[in-house]
Every structure is written in C-alpha cells, then in structure tokens.
Short mmCIF file of C-alpha atoms in Angstrom, two decimals:
data_model
loop_
_atom_site.label_atom_id
_atom_site.label_comp_id
_atom_site.label_asym_id
_atom_site.label_seq_id
_atom_site.Cartn_x
_atom_site.Cartn_y
_atom_site.Cartn_z
CA MET A 68 3.41 33.21 -1.78
CA ALA A 69 3.66 29.59 -1.02
CA ALA A 70 7.17 28.34 0.55
CA SER A 71 9.19 26.52 -1.86
CA ALA A 72 10.47 23.03 -1.35
CA LYS A 73 14.14 22.45 -0.96
CA TYR A 74 15.63 19.96 -3.22
CA LEU A 75 17.99 17.43 -1.58
CA THR A 76 19.06 15.19 -4.42
CA GLY A 77 22.88 15.65 -5.02
CA ASP A 78 23.25 18.06 -1.99
CA GLY A 79 25.43 15.99 0.54
CA ALA A 80 25.48 18.58 3.19
CA GLY A 81 21.77 19.54 2.87
CA ILE A 82 20.80 15.76 3.26
CA LYS A 83 23.10 15.71 6.40
CA ASP A 84 21.11 18.79 7.86
CA PHE A 85 17.81 17.35 6.81
CA LEU A 86 18.48 14.03 8.64
CA ASP A 87 19.79 15.64 11.70
CA GLN A 88 16.34 17.55 11.98
CA PHE A 89 14.34 14.18 12.59
CA ASP A 90 14.13 11.41 14.97
CA THR A 91 11.07 9.44 13.38
CA PHE A 92 10.40 9.03 9.76
CA LEU A 93 6.71 7.95 8.65
CA PHE A 94 7.09 6.27 5.12
CA ASP A 95 4.30 5.82 2.78
CA CYS A 96 5.06 2.62 0.77
CA ASP A 97 3.38 2.45 -2.70
CA GLY A 98 5.36 5.06 -4.88
CA VAL A 99 7.94 5.66 -2.34
CA LEU A 100 9.62 2.23 -1.63
CA TRP A 101 8.10 0.52 -4.23
CA SER A 102 5.82 0.17 -7.34
CA GLY A 103 3.71 -3.01 -7.38
CA ASP A 104 5.95 -5.68 -6.63
CA HIS A 105 9.14 -3.82 -7.74
CA VAL A 106 11.22 -2.33 -5.03
CA PHE A 107 12.99 0.79 -5.89
CA GLU A 108 16.67 0.66 -6.23
CA GLY A 109 18.65 1.50 -3.09
CA VAL A 110 15.63 1.68 -0.75
CA PRO A 111 16.43 -1.35 1.61
CA GLU A 112 19.93 0.33 2.06
CA THR A 113 18.66 3.77 2.57
CA LEU A 114 16.37 2.57 5.40
CA LEU A 115 19.04 0.60 7.00
CA LEU A 116 21.32 3.80 6.81
CA LEU A 117 18.36 5.69 8.71
CA ARG A 118 18.38 2.81 11.22
CA SER A 119 21.98 2.90 11.86
CA LYS A 120 21.62 6.58 12.73
CA GLY A 121 19.12 5.81 15.23
CA LYS A 122 16.07 7.00 13.25
CA ARG A 123 12.69 5.22 14.05
CA ILE A 124 10.77 4.15 10.94
CA VAL A 125 7.14 3.62 10.71
CA PHE A 126 5.56 2.52 7.54
CA VAL A 127 2.30 4.40 7.37
CA THR A 128 0.07 3.16 4.24
CA ASN A 129 -3.29 3.93 2.96
CA ASN A 130 -3.43 0.48 1.02
CA SER A 131 -6.52 -1.32 2.86
CA THR A 132 -6.13 -4.43 0.97
CA LYS A 133 -3.14 -5.66 3.29
CA SER A 134 -2.89 -6.19 6.93
CA ARG A 135 0.12 -5.32 9.02
CA GLN A 136 1.20 -8.95 9.00
CA ASP A 137 0.70 -8.94 5.25
CA TYR A 138 2.89 -5.99 4.98
CA VAL A 139 5.64 -7.29 7.11
CA LYS A 140 5.84 -10.17 4.59
CA LYS A 141 5.85 -7.91 1.59
CA LEU A 142 8.51 -5.81 3.35
CA ALA A 143 10.57 -8.96 4.04
CA GLY A 144 10.36 -10.06 0.59
CA MET A 145 11.78 -6.77 -0.64
CA GLY A 146 14.83 -7.01 1.71
CA ILE A 147 13.27 -4.64 4.20
CA GLU A 148 13.14 -5.76 8.01
CA ALA A 149 9.98 -4.92 9.84
CA GLY A 150 7.55 -6.19 12.62
CA PRO A 151 3.92 -5.59 12.91
CA ASP A 152 4.35 -2.75 15.11
CA ASP A 153 6.52 -0.97 12.50
CA VAL A 154 3.32 -0.68 10.20
CA PHE A 155 0.37 1.59 10.27
CA GLY A 156 -2.11 1.04 7.63
CA SER A 157 -5.59 2.35 6.79
CA SER A 158 -7.33 -0.88 7.71
CA TYR A 159 -5.79 -1.11 11.20
CA SER A 160 -6.48 2.66 11.75
CA ALA A 161 -10.27 2.20 10.90
CA ALA A 162 -10.29 -1.04 13.14
CA VAL A 163 -8.87 0.95 16.01
CA TYR A 164 -11.13 3.85 15.38
CA ILE A 165 -14.28 1.67 15.47
CA SER A 166 -13.24 -0.29 18.43
CA ARG A 167 -11.73 2.27 20.65
CA ILE A 168 -13.40 5.52 19.65
CA LEU A 169 -16.89 4.87 18.12
CA LYS A 170 -17.52 1.83 20.29
CA LEU A 171 -20.75 0.86 18.47
CA PRO A 172 -23.35 -0.12 20.81
CA ALA A 173 -24.71 -3.83 21.44
CA GLY A 174 -26.97 -4.94 18.87
CA LYS A 175 -25.58 -2.45 16.34
CA ASN A 176 -21.83 -3.39 16.45
CA LYS A 177 -21.60 -5.26 13.26
CA VAL A 178 -19.54 -3.60 10.26
CA TYR A 179 -20.60 -4.06 6.63
CA VAL A 180 -17.38 -4.27 4.64
CA ILE A 181 -16.64 -3.37 1.04
CA GLY A 182 -12.93 -4.21 0.82
CA GLU A 183 -10.37 -7.00 0.89
CA ALA A 184 -8.88 -9.26 3.34
CA GLY A 185 -6.73 -6.80 4.90
CA VAL A 186 -9.83 -4.98 6.39
CA GLU A 187 -11.14 -8.54 7.46
CA GLN A 188 -8.06 -9.41 9.41
CA GLU A 189 -7.62 -5.88 11.06
CA LEU A 190 -11.30 -5.96 12.25
CA ALA A 191 -10.82 -9.38 13.61
CA SER A 192 -7.76 -8.23 15.51
CA GLU A 193 -9.89 -5.59 17.30
CA GLY A 194 -12.86 -8.23 17.93
CA ILE A 195 -15.19 -6.25 15.65
CA PRO A 196 -17.84 -8.52 13.93
CA PHE A 197 -18.15 -7.80 10.24
CA ILE A 198 -20.03 -9.11 7.25
CA GLY A 199 -19.37 -8.44 3.55
CA ALA A 200 -15.82 -8.09 2.34
CA THR A 201 -14.55 -11.26 0.77
CA ASP A 202 -17.80 -13.25 1.10
CA PRO A 203 -18.49 -15.04 -1.96
CA ASN A 204 -22.30 -14.38 -1.68
CA PHE A 205 -21.38 -10.60 -2.44
CA ARG A 206 -19.17 -11.32 -5.34
CA ARG A 207 -21.97 -12.04 -7.92
CA ASP A 208 -24.69 -10.16 -10.11
CA ILE A 209 -27.57 -8.63 -8.39
CA SER A 210 -30.97 -10.61 -8.84
CA PRO A 211 -34.59 -9.57 -8.91
CA GLU A 212 -34.93 -11.18 -5.60
CA ASP A 213 -31.97 -8.93 -4.23
CA PHE A 214 -33.86 -5.80 -5.14
CA ALA A 215 -36.97 -7.07 -3.38
CA GLY A 216 -35.19 -8.07 -0.21
CA LEU A 217 -33.10 -4.78 -0.11
CA ALA A 218 -36.08 -2.62 -0.61
CA ASP A 219 -38.03 -4.55 2.35
CA GLY A 220 -35.07 -4.92 4.48
CA SER A 221 -35.33 -8.51 4.75
CA LEU A 222 -31.79 -9.15 3.35
CA LEU A 223 -30.30 -6.66 5.61
CA ASP A 224 -28.44 -7.70 8.99
CA PRO A 225 -30.17 -5.48 11.66
CA GLU A 226 -27.04 -5.47 13.80
CA VAL A 227 -24.99 -3.44 11.23
CA GLY A 228 -24.05 -0.07 12.46
CA ALA A 229 -21.48 1.05 10.37
CA VAL A 230 -20.46 0.77 6.56
CA LEU A 231 -16.64 0.67 5.93
CA CYS A 232 -15.27 1.06 2.32
CA GLY A 233 -11.89 0.45 1.23
CA LEU A 234 -10.35 -0.65 -1.96
CA ASP A 235 -12.33 -3.58 -3.45
CA PHE A 236 -10.94 -5.44 -6.42
CA HIS A 237 -14.36 -7.21 -6.76
CA ILE A 238 -16.48 -4.12 -6.50
CA ASN A 239 -20.09 -4.62 -8.11
CA TYR A 240 -23.66 -3.16 -7.76
CA LEU A 241 -24.60 -5.72 -5.30
CA LYS A 242 -21.88 -4.61 -2.84
CA LEU A 243 -22.65 -1.16 -3.15
CA VAL A 244 -26.44 -1.30 -3.09
CA HIS A 245 -26.06 -3.20 0.22
CA GLY A 246 -24.01 -0.33 1.47
CA LEU A 247 -26.45 2.33 0.35
CA HIS A 248 -29.22 0.54 2.28
CA TYR A 249 -27.38 0.16 5.35
CA ILE A 250 -26.53 3.84 5.36
CA ARG A 251 -30.13 4.86 4.51
CA ARG A 252 -31.23 2.97 7.60
CA GLY A 253 -28.74 4.73 10.04
CA ALA A 254 -25.47 3.12 9.59
CA LEU A 255 -22.43 5.25 9.95
CA PHE A 256 -20.55 5.74 6.55
CA LEU A 257 -16.74 5.11 6.92
CA ALA A 258 -13.70 4.77 4.65
CA THR A 259 -10.42 3.37 5.06
CA ASN A 260 -8.81 6.08 2.95
CA LEU A 261 -9.87 8.43 -0.06
CA ASP A 262 -7.03 7.92 -2.53
CA SER A 263 -8.54 8.14 -5.77
CA THR A 264 -5.89 6.33 -7.39
CA LEU A 265 -3.09 3.67 -6.67
CA PRO A 266 0.29 3.72 -8.21
CA MET A 267 1.67 0.24 -9.47
CA HIS A 268 3.70 -0.85 -12.39
CA HIS A 269 4.78 2.71 -13.13
CA ASP A 270 1.15 3.61 -13.80
CA ILE A 271 -2.09 4.43 -11.80
CA PHE A 272 -5.09 2.28 -11.16
CA LEU A 273 -8.37 2.88 -9.33
CA GLY A 274 -7.90 3.44 -5.66
CA ALA A 275 -10.08 3.23 -2.45
CA GLY A 276 -11.67 6.50 -2.97
CA SER A 277 -13.03 5.56 -6.32
CA CYS A 278 -14.83 2.70 -4.76
CA SER A 279 -16.67 4.85 -2.15
CA VAL A 280 -17.53 7.55 -4.75
CA PRO A 281 -20.83 5.82 -6.02
CA LEU A 282 -21.96 5.44 -2.44
CA ALA A 283 -21.21 8.90 -1.47
CA ASN A 284 -23.17 10.09 -4.53
CA ALA A 285 -26.08 8.05 -3.91
CA VAL A 286 -26.43 9.03 -0.10
CA GLY A 287 -25.33 12.66 -0.55
CA GLU A 288 -22.73 12.63 1.88
CA GLN A 289 -19.09 12.10 2.22
CA PRO A 290 -17.66 9.12 4.21
CA LEU A 291 -15.52 9.78 7.52
CA ALA A 292 -12.02 8.78 6.13
CA LEU A 293 -9.68 7.08 8.50
CA GLY A 294 -6.51 6.86 6.46
CA LYS A 295 -4.21 9.85 5.32
CA PRO A 296 -4.75 12.84 5.57
CA SER A 297 -7.31 12.09 8.40
CA GLN A 298 -5.84 13.57 11.63
CA ALA A 299 -7.61 10.79 13.57
CA MET A 300 -4.95 8.37 12.05
CA MET A 301 -2.16 10.96 12.98
CA ASP A 302 -3.38 10.96 16.68
CA ALA A 303 -3.54 7.40 16.77
CA ILE A 304 -0.07 7.04 15.38
CA GLU A 305 1.24 9.74 18.01
CA GLY A 306 -0.46 7.85 20.64
CA LYS A 307 0.93 4.59 19.65
CA PHE A 308 4.80 5.55 19.00
CA GLN A 309 4.87 8.42 21.39
CA LEU A 310 6.57 10.33 18.85
CA ASP A 311 7.59 14.09 19.11
CA ARG A 312 5.77 15.69 15.91
CA ALA A 313 8.38 18.42 15.81
CA ARG A 314 11.05 15.71 15.24
CA THR A 315 9.05 13.73 12.88
CA CYS A 316 9.03 13.83 8.93
CA MET A 317 6.34 12.41 6.71
CA VAL A 318 7.91 10.84 3.34
CA GLY A 319 5.37 10.45 0.65
CA ASP A 320 4.59 10.62 -3.26
CA ARG A 321 1.12 12.21 -3.07
CA LEU A 322 0.27 15.80 -2.05
CA ASN A 323 -3.42 15.36 -1.16
CA THR A 324 -2.79 12.43 1.15
CA ASP A 325 1.00 12.10 2.40
CA ILE A 326 2.12 15.68 2.30
CA LYS A 327 -1.11 17.33 3.54
CA PHE A 328 -1.02 14.58 6.42
CA GLY A 329 2.30 15.83 7.57
CA ILE A 330 1.40 19.67 7.12
CA GLU A 331 -1.85 19.29 9.00
CA GLY A 332 -0.43 16.96 11.58
CA LYS A 333 2.12 19.92 12.23
CA LEU A 334 5.18 17.72 11.78
CA GLY A 335 8.52 18.92 11.73
CA GLY A 336 8.73 18.33 7.93
CA THR A 337 7.74 16.74 4.91
CA LEU A 338 9.62 14.87 2.08
CA HIS A 339 8.27 14.32 -1.33
CA VAL A 340 9.77 11.66 -3.57
CA LEU A 341 9.36 11.98 -7.29
CA THR A 342 8.87 8.17 -7.91
CA GLY A 343 4.86 7.95 -7.47
CA VAL A 344 2.00 10.07 -8.30
CA ASN A 345 2.67 13.82 -7.96
CA THR A 346 5.47 16.01 -9.83
CA LYS A 347 7.06 19.40 -9.02
CA ALA A 348 4.81 21.07 -11.29
CA ASP A 349 1.58 19.76 -8.97
CA TRP A 350 3.03 21.88 -5.87
CA GLU A 351 4.20 24.58 -7.94
CA ALA A 352 0.56 25.22 -9.36
CA LYS A 353 -1.28 28.12 -8.12
CA ASP A 354 -3.93 25.95 -6.37
CA ALA A 355 -1.58 23.43 -5.05
CA ILE A 356 -3.27 21.30 -2.23
CA ALA A 357 0.05 21.06 -0.27
CA VAL A 358 3.70 22.00 -0.66
CA PRO A 359 6.43 19.67 0.81
CA ALA A 360 9.17 21.10 2.69
CA PHE A 361 11.80 19.02 0.92
CA TYR A 362 11.91 16.95 -2.17
CA ALA A 363 14.29 14.35 -3.91
CA ASP A 364 14.12 12.40 -7.12
CA LYS A 365 14.29 9.14 -4.98
CA LEU A 366 14.32 7.96 -1.56
CA SER A 367 17.90 6.42 -2.21
CA ASP A 368 19.31 9.91 -2.84
CA LEU A 369 19.49 10.20 0.97
CA ARG A 370 22.41 7.99 1.02
CA GLU A 371 24.41 10.79 -0.45
CA CYS A 372 24.66 12.55 2.88
CA ALA A 373 27.98 14.12 3.84
#
C-alpha cells in the first residue's frame, strides 16, 4: 500500500515540524507561486518567512520559454526577490548538459532549436551555436521548394549535431520537419522537458512535451529530457548549490514532474500544493505515478506555523 501524504493546512505544529526538517526548498513556479501573470495570495510573504528562518530557496522551473534573467524580472514583478543564481530552468539545464556533458564535436556542434527566446539566451550563455528558434525564416508555411531541399539535404546545416525541443508558441510543420531530417541524419534528440500541459489563467494549455510528440512519433524514439523529472537536472542542481538531499524539499503541483523529481532524486521530502495541475485524487488512485510526502491547499498555508 502506498504511503499517504500528510496534510499540513491548518496544522500549525505540523507545519513547524515540516519546516524544521529542511534547509533548502526547490520551488516549481507555474501552479505553485503563480498562474500566468497572477501571483497567488501570500506567496511573497511565505518566501520571506522561509528566508527569515535561514532556508535556501531555489526556483526550479520547466518553463523553457524564459531564461534565468527573464525569471528574475518576473519574480521581481510579483514582489519576490531573486537573482539569476536562484533560478534553475529547463533551458539552462539543457544548455549546461550540452556544453559540459555532451561536448558536441567540432563541425557538429550546432543545435537546431524548436523553442522560444529563453532557450536561445541560455544556449548563448554557454557559448553554444544554434539555429532555428525565433528565426522568422522558420515561422512560415512550408513550400514545395522546402520539401525538395529537405529531402536532398541542401536546406540542412551540416554542422547541426543536436535537436533541442522546448515549448514553442509558433510551432509549425516547417519547424518539425527540419527537426525530423536532422535526427534522421544522426542528430541527437533532446527536449527541455516533457510537460504535456502548462497551467495558466486557472486552466491548462499545451506544454513543451506536446510540441515534441509529433517528432517522437515520426522518428520512433523519445527525446532525452533535461528538465524535471530528469535526474540529470537534479545532479546539476546538487552540484551547483552543494545541497544536502536529505535536508531538501521539492515543492510542486505536478506528480509526474515535480513530485517524481523529488522522489527519484531521493530528497528528504516533497510538498504538493493544490493550486496547479494535480489533485489529491490523482495520487490516491491505484496507478498514481507518485505520492507526495506532504500536501497543502496553497503555499501560503505554511505561514500558519506555530
């Protein structure tokens, strides 16, 4: 029988005991701190409370459309103080993996990107050459000449060694078919993350994982994902922040990314908040992908500590 999650809302003593167990908190953002451009009530004050207790806060997001600096600006706009080193996003995780782990060989070191400016900025920060992404030449309908040029390879850059797929608000056939032909010619297939949906405005929209599905279906293989719940991301976070996993808690709203990330990373605990994607019924189901150690109605409930 799966372990049950401890409910913290309204339990001041339980919240105090919970906080005392951890030195570092890894926070998902969308669905935990905010929805779209709406910050949840009491979130800035809750984060200040944690910091006043000496807790380290790291924002760990799978939203690949924004760079770390973009997130610093968004956090500031919502009354949350943070610097670039407090943010670890899937675009940054992918850039670090490509530059420091993959180390693509000369002559095959370019990355073809399906994604937004956040991916471009983080690749550039690691000195990784790339094509695609926000280039307007890829934001158009495919032409008969494109079909011919892709088939004979004349439209393909011979230096591309990897295809990186993230959330792309301008996804189209032309972008996808370029990715297909690069992968068919030996490029590695990578994804910033595999979130199927993105919570926003108290509803859900297509996520990065939904952008990579057509490619995965066409090439017959799944991409190597570099965001949550990938343990490559956890290893990179641990290395950067020198955290003690046993004294670290992952806070999120999704079982298949946030909570699974914390459990598979053998963190000391996981906290699920009910302001995003998954509900209590999801982890009480027989086939639940993950069960959090703790849960609360909303993040600001932590202010009720005794």
